[in-house]
Coordinates of C-alpha atoms in Angstrom, one line a residue:
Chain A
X24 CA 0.0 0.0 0.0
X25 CA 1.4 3.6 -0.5
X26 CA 1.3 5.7 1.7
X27 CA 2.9 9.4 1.4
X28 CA 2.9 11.8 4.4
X29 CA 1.6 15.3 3.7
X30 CA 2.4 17.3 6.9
X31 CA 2.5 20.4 5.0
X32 CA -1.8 20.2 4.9
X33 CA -0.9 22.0 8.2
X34 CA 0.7 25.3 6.5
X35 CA -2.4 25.2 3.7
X36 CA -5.0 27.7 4.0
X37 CA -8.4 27.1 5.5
X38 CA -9.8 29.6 3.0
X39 CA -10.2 32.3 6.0
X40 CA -6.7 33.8 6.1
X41 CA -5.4 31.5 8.4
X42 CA -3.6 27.9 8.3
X43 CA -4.8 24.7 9.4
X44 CA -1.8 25.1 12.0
X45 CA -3.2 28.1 13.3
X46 CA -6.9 27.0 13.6
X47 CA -5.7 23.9 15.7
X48 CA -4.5 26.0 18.3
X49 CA -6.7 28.0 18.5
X50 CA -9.2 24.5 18.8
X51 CA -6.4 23.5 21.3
X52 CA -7.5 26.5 23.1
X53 CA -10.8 26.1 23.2
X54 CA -10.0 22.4 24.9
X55 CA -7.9 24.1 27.3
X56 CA -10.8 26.5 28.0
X57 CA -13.9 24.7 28.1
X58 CA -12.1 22.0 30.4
X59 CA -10.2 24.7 32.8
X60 CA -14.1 26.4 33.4
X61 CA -15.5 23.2 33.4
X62 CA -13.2 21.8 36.0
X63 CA -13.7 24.9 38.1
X64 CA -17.7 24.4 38.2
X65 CA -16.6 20.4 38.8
X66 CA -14.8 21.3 41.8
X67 CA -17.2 24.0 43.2
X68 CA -20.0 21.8 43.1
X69 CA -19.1 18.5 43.5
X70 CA -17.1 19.6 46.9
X71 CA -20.4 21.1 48.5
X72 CA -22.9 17.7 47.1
X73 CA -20.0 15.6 48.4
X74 CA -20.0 17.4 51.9
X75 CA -23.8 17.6 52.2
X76 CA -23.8 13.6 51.8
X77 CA -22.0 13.7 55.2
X78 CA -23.9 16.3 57.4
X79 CA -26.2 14.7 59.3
X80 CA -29.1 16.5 57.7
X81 CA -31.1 13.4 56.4
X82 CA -32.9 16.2 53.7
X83 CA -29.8 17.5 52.6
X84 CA -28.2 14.0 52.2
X85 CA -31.0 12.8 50.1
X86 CA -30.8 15.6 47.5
X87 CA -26.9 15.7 47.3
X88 CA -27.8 11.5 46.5
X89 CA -30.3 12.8 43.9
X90 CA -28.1 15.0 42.6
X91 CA -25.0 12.5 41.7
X92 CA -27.8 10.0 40.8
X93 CA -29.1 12.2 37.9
X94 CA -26.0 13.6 36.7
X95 CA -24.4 9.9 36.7
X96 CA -26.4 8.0 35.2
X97 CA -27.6 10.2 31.9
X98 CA -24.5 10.0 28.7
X99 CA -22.5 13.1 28.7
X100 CA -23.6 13.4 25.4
X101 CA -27.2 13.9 26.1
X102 CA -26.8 15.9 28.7
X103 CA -25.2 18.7 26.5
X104 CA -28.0 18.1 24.2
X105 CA -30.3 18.8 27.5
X106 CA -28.4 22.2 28.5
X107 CA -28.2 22.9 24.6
X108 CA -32.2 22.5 23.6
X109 CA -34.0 22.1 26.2
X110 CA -33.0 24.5 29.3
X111 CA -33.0 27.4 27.0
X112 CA -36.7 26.6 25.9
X113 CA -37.9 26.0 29.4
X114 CA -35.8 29.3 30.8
X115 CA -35.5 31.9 28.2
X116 CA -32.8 34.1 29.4
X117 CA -30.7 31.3 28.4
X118 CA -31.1 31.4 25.0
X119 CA -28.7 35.0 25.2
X120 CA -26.0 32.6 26.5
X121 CA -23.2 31.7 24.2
X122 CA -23.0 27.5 24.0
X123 CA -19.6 27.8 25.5
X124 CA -21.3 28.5 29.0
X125 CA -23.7 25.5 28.5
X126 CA -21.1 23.2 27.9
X127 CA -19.2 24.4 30.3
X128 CA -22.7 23.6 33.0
X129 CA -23.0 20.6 31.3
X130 CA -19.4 19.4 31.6
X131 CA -19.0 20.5 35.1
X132 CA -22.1 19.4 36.6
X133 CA -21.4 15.9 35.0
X134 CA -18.5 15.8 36.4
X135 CA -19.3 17.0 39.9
X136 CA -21.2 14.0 40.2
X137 CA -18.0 11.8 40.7
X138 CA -15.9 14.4 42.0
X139 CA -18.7 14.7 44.9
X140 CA -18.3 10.7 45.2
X141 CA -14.7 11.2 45.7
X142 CA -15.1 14.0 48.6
X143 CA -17.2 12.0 50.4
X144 CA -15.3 9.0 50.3
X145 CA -12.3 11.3 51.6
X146 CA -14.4 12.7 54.2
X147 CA -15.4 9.2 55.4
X148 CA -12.2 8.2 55.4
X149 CA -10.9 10.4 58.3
X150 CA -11.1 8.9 62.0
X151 CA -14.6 10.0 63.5
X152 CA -12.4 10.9 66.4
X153 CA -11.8 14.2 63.9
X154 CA -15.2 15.3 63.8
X155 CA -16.0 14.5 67.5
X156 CA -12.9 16.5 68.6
X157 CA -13.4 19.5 66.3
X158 CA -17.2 19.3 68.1
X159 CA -15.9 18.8 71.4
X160 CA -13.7 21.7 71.4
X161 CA -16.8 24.1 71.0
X162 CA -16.3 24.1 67.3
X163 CA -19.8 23.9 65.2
X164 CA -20.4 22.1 62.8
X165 CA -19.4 24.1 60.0
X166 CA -16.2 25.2 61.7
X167 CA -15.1 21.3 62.4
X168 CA -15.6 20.5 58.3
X169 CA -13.9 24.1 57.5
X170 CA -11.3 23.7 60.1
X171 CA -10.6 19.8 60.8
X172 CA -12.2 17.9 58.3
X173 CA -11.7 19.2 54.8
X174 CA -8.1 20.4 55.1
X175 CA -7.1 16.7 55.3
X176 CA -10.1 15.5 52.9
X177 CA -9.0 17.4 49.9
X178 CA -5.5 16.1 50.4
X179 CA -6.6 12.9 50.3
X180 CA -8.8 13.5 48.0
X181 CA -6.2 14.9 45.3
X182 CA -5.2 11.1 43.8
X183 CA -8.6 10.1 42.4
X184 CA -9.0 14.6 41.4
X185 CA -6.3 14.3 39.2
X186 CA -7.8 11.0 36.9
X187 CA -11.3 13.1 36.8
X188 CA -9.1 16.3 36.0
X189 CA -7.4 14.3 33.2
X190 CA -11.3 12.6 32.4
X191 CA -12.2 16.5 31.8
X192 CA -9.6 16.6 29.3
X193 CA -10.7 13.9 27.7
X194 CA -14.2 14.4 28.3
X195 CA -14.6 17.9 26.6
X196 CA -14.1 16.5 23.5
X197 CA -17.9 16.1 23.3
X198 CA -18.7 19.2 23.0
X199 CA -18.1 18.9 19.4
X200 CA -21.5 17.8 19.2
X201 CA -22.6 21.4 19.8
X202 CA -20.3 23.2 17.6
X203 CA -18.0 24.6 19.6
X204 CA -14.6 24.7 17.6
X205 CA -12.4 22.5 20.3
X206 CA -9.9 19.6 19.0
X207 CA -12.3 16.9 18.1
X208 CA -14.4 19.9 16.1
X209 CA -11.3 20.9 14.1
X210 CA -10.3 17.2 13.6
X211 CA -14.0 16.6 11.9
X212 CA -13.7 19.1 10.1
X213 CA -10.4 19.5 8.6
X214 CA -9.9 16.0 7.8
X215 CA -13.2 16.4 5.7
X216 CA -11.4 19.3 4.4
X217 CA -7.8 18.0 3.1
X218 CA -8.7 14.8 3.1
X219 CA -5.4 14.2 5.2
X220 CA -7.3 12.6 8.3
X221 CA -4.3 10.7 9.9
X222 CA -1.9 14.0 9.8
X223 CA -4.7 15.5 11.1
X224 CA -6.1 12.7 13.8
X225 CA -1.7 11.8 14.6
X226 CA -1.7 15.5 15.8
X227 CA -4.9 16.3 17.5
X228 CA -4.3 13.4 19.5
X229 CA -0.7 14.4 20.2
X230 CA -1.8 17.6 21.4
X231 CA -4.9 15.7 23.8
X232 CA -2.2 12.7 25.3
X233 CA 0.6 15.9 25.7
X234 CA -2.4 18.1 27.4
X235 CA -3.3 15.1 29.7
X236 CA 0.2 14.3 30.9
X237 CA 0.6 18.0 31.8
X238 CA -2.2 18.0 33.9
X239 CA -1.2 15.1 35.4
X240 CA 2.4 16.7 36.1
X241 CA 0.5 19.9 37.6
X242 CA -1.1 18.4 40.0
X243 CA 1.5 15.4 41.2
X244 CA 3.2 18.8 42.0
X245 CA 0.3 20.1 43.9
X246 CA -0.1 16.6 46.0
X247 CA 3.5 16.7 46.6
X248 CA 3.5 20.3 48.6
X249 CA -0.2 19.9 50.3
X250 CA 1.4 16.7 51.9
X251 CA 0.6 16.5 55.2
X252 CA 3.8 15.3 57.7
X253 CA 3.0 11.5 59.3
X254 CA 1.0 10.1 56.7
X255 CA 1.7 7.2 54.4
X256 CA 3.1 9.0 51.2
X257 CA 4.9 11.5 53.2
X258 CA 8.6 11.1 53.2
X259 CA 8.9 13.5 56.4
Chain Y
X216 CA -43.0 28.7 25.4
X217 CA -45.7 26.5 24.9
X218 CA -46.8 23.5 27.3
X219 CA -44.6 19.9 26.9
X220 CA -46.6 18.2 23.9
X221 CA -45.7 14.4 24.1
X222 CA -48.7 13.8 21.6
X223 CA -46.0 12.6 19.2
X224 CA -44.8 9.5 21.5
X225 CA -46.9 6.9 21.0
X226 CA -46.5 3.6 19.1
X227 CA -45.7 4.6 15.6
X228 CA -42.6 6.6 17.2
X229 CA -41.1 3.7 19.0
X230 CA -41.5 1.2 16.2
X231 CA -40.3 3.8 13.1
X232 CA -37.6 5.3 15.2
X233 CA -36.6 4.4 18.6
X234 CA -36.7 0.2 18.6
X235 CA -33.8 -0.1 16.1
X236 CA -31.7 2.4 17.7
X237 CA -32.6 0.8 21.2
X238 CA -31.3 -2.6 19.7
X239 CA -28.5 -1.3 18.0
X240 CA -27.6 0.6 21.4
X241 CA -28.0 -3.2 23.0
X242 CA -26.2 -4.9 20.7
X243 CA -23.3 -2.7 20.5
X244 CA -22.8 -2.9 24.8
X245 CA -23.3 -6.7 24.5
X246 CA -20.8 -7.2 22.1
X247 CA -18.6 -4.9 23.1
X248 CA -18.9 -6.3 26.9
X249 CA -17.6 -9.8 25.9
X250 CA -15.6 -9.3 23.0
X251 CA -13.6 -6.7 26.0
X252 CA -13.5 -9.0 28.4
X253 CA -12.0 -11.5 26.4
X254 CA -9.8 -9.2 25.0
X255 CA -9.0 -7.4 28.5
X256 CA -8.4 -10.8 30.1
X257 CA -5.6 -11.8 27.6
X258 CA -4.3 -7.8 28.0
X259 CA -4.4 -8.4 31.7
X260 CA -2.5 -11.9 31.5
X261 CA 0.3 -9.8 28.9
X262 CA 1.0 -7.3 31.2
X263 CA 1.2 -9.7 34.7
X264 CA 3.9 -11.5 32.1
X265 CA 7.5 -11.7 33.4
X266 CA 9.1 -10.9 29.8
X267 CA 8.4 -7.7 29.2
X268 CA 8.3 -7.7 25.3
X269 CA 4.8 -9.5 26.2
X270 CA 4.0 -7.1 28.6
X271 CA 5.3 -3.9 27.4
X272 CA 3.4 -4.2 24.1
X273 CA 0.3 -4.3 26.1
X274 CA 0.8 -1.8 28.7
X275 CA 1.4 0.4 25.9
X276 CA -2.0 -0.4 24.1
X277 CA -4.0 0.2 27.3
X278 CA -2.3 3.2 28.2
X279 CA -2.7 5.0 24.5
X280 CA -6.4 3.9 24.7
X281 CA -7.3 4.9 28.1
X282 CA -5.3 8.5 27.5
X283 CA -7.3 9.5 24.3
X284 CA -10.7 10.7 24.0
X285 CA -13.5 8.0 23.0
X286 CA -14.6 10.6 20.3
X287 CA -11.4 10.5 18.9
X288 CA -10.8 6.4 19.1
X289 CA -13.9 6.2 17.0
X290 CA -13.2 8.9 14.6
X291 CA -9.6 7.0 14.2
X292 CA -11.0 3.3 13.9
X293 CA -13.9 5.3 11.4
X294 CA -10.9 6.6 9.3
X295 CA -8.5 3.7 9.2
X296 CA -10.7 0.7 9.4
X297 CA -10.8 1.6 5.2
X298 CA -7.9 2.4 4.4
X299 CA -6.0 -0.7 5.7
X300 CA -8.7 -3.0 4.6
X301 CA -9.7 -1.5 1.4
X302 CA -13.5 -1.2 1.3
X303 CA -15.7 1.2 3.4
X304 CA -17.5 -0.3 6.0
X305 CA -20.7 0.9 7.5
X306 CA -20.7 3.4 10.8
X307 CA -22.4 0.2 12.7
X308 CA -19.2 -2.4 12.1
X309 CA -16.8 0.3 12.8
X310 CA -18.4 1.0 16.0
X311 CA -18.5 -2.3 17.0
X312 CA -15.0 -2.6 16.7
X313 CA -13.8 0.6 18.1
X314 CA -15.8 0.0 21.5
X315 CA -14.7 -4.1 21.7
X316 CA -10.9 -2.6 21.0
X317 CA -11.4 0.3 23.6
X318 CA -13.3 -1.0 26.7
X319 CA -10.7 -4.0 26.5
X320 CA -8.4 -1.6 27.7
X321 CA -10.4 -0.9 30.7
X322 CA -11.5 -3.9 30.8
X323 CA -8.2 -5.1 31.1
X324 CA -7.6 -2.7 34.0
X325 CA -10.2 -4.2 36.0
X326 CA -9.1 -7.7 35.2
X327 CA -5.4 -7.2 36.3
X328 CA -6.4 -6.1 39.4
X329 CA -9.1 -9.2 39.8
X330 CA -5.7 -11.3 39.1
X331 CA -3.6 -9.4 42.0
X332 CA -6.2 -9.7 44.3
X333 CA -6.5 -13.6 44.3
X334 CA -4.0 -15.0 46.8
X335 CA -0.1 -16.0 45.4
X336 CA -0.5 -19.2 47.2
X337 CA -3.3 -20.5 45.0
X338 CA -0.7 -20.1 42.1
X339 CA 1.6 -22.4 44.2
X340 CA -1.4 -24.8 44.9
X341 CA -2.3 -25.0 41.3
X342 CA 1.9 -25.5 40.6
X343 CA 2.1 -28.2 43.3
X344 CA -0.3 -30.4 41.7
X345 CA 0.8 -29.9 38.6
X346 CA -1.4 -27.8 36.5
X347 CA 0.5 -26.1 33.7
X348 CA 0.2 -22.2 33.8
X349 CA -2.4 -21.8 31.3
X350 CA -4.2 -24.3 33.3
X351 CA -3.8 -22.9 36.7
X352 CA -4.7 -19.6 34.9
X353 CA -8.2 -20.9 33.5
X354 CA -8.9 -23.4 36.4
X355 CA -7.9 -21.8 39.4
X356 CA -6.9 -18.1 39.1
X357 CA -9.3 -16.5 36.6
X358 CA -12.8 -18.3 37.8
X359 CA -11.6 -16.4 41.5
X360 CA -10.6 -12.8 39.9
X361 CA -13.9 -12.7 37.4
X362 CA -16.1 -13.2 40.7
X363 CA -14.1 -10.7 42.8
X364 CA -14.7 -8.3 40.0
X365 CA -17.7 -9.1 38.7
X366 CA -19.6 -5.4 40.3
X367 CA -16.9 -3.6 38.9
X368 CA -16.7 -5.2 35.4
X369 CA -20.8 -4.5 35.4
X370 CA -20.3 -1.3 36.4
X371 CA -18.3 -0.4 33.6
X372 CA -20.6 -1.7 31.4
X373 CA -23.3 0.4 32.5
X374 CA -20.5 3.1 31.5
X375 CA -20.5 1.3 28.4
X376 CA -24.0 1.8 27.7
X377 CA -23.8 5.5 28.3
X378 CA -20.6 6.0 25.8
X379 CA -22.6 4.1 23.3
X380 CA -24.3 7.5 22.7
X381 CA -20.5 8.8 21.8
X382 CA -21.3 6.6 18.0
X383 CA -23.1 10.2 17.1
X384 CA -19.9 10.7 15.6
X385 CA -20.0 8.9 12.9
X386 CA -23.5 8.9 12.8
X387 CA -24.3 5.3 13.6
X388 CA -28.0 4.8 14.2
X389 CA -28.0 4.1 18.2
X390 CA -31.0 5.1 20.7
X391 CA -29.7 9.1 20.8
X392 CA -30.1 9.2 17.0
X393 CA -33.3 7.6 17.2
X394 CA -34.5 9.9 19.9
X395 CA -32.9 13.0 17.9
X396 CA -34.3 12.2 14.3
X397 CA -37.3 11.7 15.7
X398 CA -37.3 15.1 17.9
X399 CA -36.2 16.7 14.0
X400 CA -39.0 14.9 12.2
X401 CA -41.7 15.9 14.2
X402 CA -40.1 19.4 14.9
X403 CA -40.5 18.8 19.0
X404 CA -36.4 18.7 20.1
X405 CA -37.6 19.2 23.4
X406 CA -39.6 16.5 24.1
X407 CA -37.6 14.3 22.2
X408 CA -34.1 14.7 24.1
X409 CA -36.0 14.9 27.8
X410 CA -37.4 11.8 27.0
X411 CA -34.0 10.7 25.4
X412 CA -32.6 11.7 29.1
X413 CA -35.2 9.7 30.9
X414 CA -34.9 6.4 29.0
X415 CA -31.0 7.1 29.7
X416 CA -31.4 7.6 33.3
X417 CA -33.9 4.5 33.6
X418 CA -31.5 1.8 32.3
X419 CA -28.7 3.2 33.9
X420 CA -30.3 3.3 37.3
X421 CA -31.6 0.6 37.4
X422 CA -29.0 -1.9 36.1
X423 CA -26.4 0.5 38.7
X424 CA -29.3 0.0 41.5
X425 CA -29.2 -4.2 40.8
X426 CA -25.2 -4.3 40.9
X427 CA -25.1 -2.5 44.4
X428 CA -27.6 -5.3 45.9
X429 CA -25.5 -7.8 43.9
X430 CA -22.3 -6.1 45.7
X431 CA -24.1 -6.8 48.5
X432 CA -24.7 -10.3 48.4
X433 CA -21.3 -11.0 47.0
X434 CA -19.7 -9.1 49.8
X435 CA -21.7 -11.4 52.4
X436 CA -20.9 -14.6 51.1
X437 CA -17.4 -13.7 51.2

């Protein structure tokens, strides 16, 4: 079979002014973007379902269940189409919003769903001792989870954060589905385009696994300085 | 807006649009459940291998797979599925064969730790009475790690089902599509992807809701 690479389809023009090179970053962008906001809403929101699922508020518990319940168990996929169809028909004032945002909802509230599984499990994991002291010492309740309880749950919970931040990564690639122009966008397209789909597939994936390992450099950093002295993992 | 007008769903709907995708959407998690497994379970058997150029070759394929995007996998296996065989094949086949190729590296995953968490000394049992490897593998080792893992290996099948959606892609015809074309045909989006949402949210929950009581009862028996 022949077979010729053509990596030059990358300095062609798109027709726009600008070469396929340059429209990948700026798709490379976009991936950067949508998954940086979309982690920020992941973290936000999955931090206060996950603590809720361990106050002893039976109420509160319930809906912080319902709430990883629904947003774990519908496809990413349709979810974006839900934020993208049928929220802006049911609430107007959404229909002003760019699709970036609603991704970015969609995204991050799919993802909070795990990320509040993970809080919870690091929350459960501490000693009940913890919670009992921070009470004992005239603490309430909110104080003990600011002061005692979380400090140590986030380290803990930092491992299993950095696979979902990674997940993100990986994970915003649907939001081709919706148009925006992220990597998996400008890989449909320009390999309809040029007709050069594995240049075009070899780098968009490059950029994705490079992306991925950076993240997962970032925050091995971040788990290495918020390591607390006398626990296993610690070399103090 | 107006009112939520579900007039459209009724039996004509389900049979014209919705029953093949369901199937397809079935058939594609079935397939790709045991053709994974299978696959997964020899991945997992590579990489426990003492000689690494066995189990390099397969720690490298599960990596790769379990570091790009499923989008992407199934754009790639879309694109090169042709042009090393020669002849287009339909978005349905290529599907099927990008999600048996890319769940067997998570399945895989889940099957190498099923192996390390059955004791060493049943390997020694099964070498002291003189089963081969590939006997104590099949006999002894494997029936203990599939039933250790059995919750996990459904759960990620349930995740299975949910990434089936992901063959919008290509534009395979799966349950989303059928909900979608038919939200297009009758011009009533809405309705069609809320109902989409709740068919979703049924199977999942209640095929996640059945492994937890199963977790249960293994973890009692144990």
């Amino acid at each position: 079979m022949q077979f010729r690479w053509e990596w030059e389809v990358f300095l062609r023009d798109t027709g726009g002014g600008e070469t396929y090179l340059d429209w990948m970053i700026s798709a490379w962008g976009w991936t950067l973007t949508v998954s940086a906001c979309s982690w920020v809403v992941a973290v936000l929101a999955g931090s206060v379902v996950g603590t809720l699922r361990t106050t002893p508020s039976a109420w509160l518990g319930r809906l912080a269940n319902a709430w990883v319940e629904l947003f774990r168990n519908i496809p990413l996929l349709v979810q974006i189409f839900i934020w993208y169809h049928v929220i802006p028909a049911i609430y107007k004032p959404l229909q002003e919003v760019p699709s970036f945002i609603l991704v970015v909802l969609a995204l991050g509230f799919f993802t909070s769903a795990r990320i509040a599984e993970q809080v919870r499990a690091g929350i459960l994991s501490l000693p009940r001792g913890q919670r009992e002291a921070g009470l004992a010492m005239g603490l309430t309740l909110a104080q003990t989870y600011r002061f005692v309880l979380l400090p140590m749950a986030f380290r803990i919970v930092i491992p299993p954060l950095t696979s979902e931040s990674m997940n993100i990564i990986k994970n915003s690639a649907v939001a081709f589905a919706v148009s925006i122009s992220e990597l998996t966008m400008f890989a449909m397209q320009a390999q309809e385009e040029t007709s050069r789909g594995i240049e075009v597939y070899l780098a968009v994936t490059g950029l994705y696994m490079a992306t991925a390992f950076a993240v997962n450099r970032v925050m091995a950093f971040f788990e290495a300085r918020l390591r607390v002295p006398g626990y296993v993992g610690s070399d103090h | 807006m107006g009112a939520l007008d579900l007039s459209f769903f009724n039996r004509e709907l389900i049979t014209n649009f919705l029953w093949n995708g369901f199937v397809f959407s079935v058939e594609l998690t079935l397939v790709a459940m045991a053709g994974g497994i299978l696959l997964g379970t020899l991945l997992a058997l590579m990489r426990l291998s003492d000689r690494s150029w066995i189990a390099l070759p397969a720690a490298a394929y599960v990596n790769t797979m379990r570091s790009i995007p499923l989008v992407m996998v199934i754009l790639w296996f879309f694109l090169l599925i042709p042009f090393l065989t020669g002849r287009p094949m339909g978005a349905e086949w290529s599907a099927v064969i990008t999600f048996t190729a890319f769940e067997a590296a998570y399945y895989s995953e889940i099957m190498r730790a099923g192996i390390q968490s059955v004791s060493r000394g049943q390997v020694y049992a099964g070498n002291a009475l003189g089963l081969t490897y590939a006997q104590t593998m099949r006999l002894v080792i494997l029936p203990q790690a599939f039933r250790n893992m059995l919750p996990v290996l459904l759960s990620q099948t349930i995740i299975l089902f949910q990434d089936t959606s992901l063959v919008y892609a290509i534009g395979a015809y799966d349950l989303l599509r059928g909900f979608s074309t038919a939200g297009r045909n009758f011009n009533r989006p809405v309705e069609a992807y809320l109902l989409a949402a709740v068919v979703y949210f049924v199977i999942s929950f209640s095929l996640s809701s059945a492994v937890k009581q199963l977790q249960a009862r293994i973890a009692i028996a144990r």
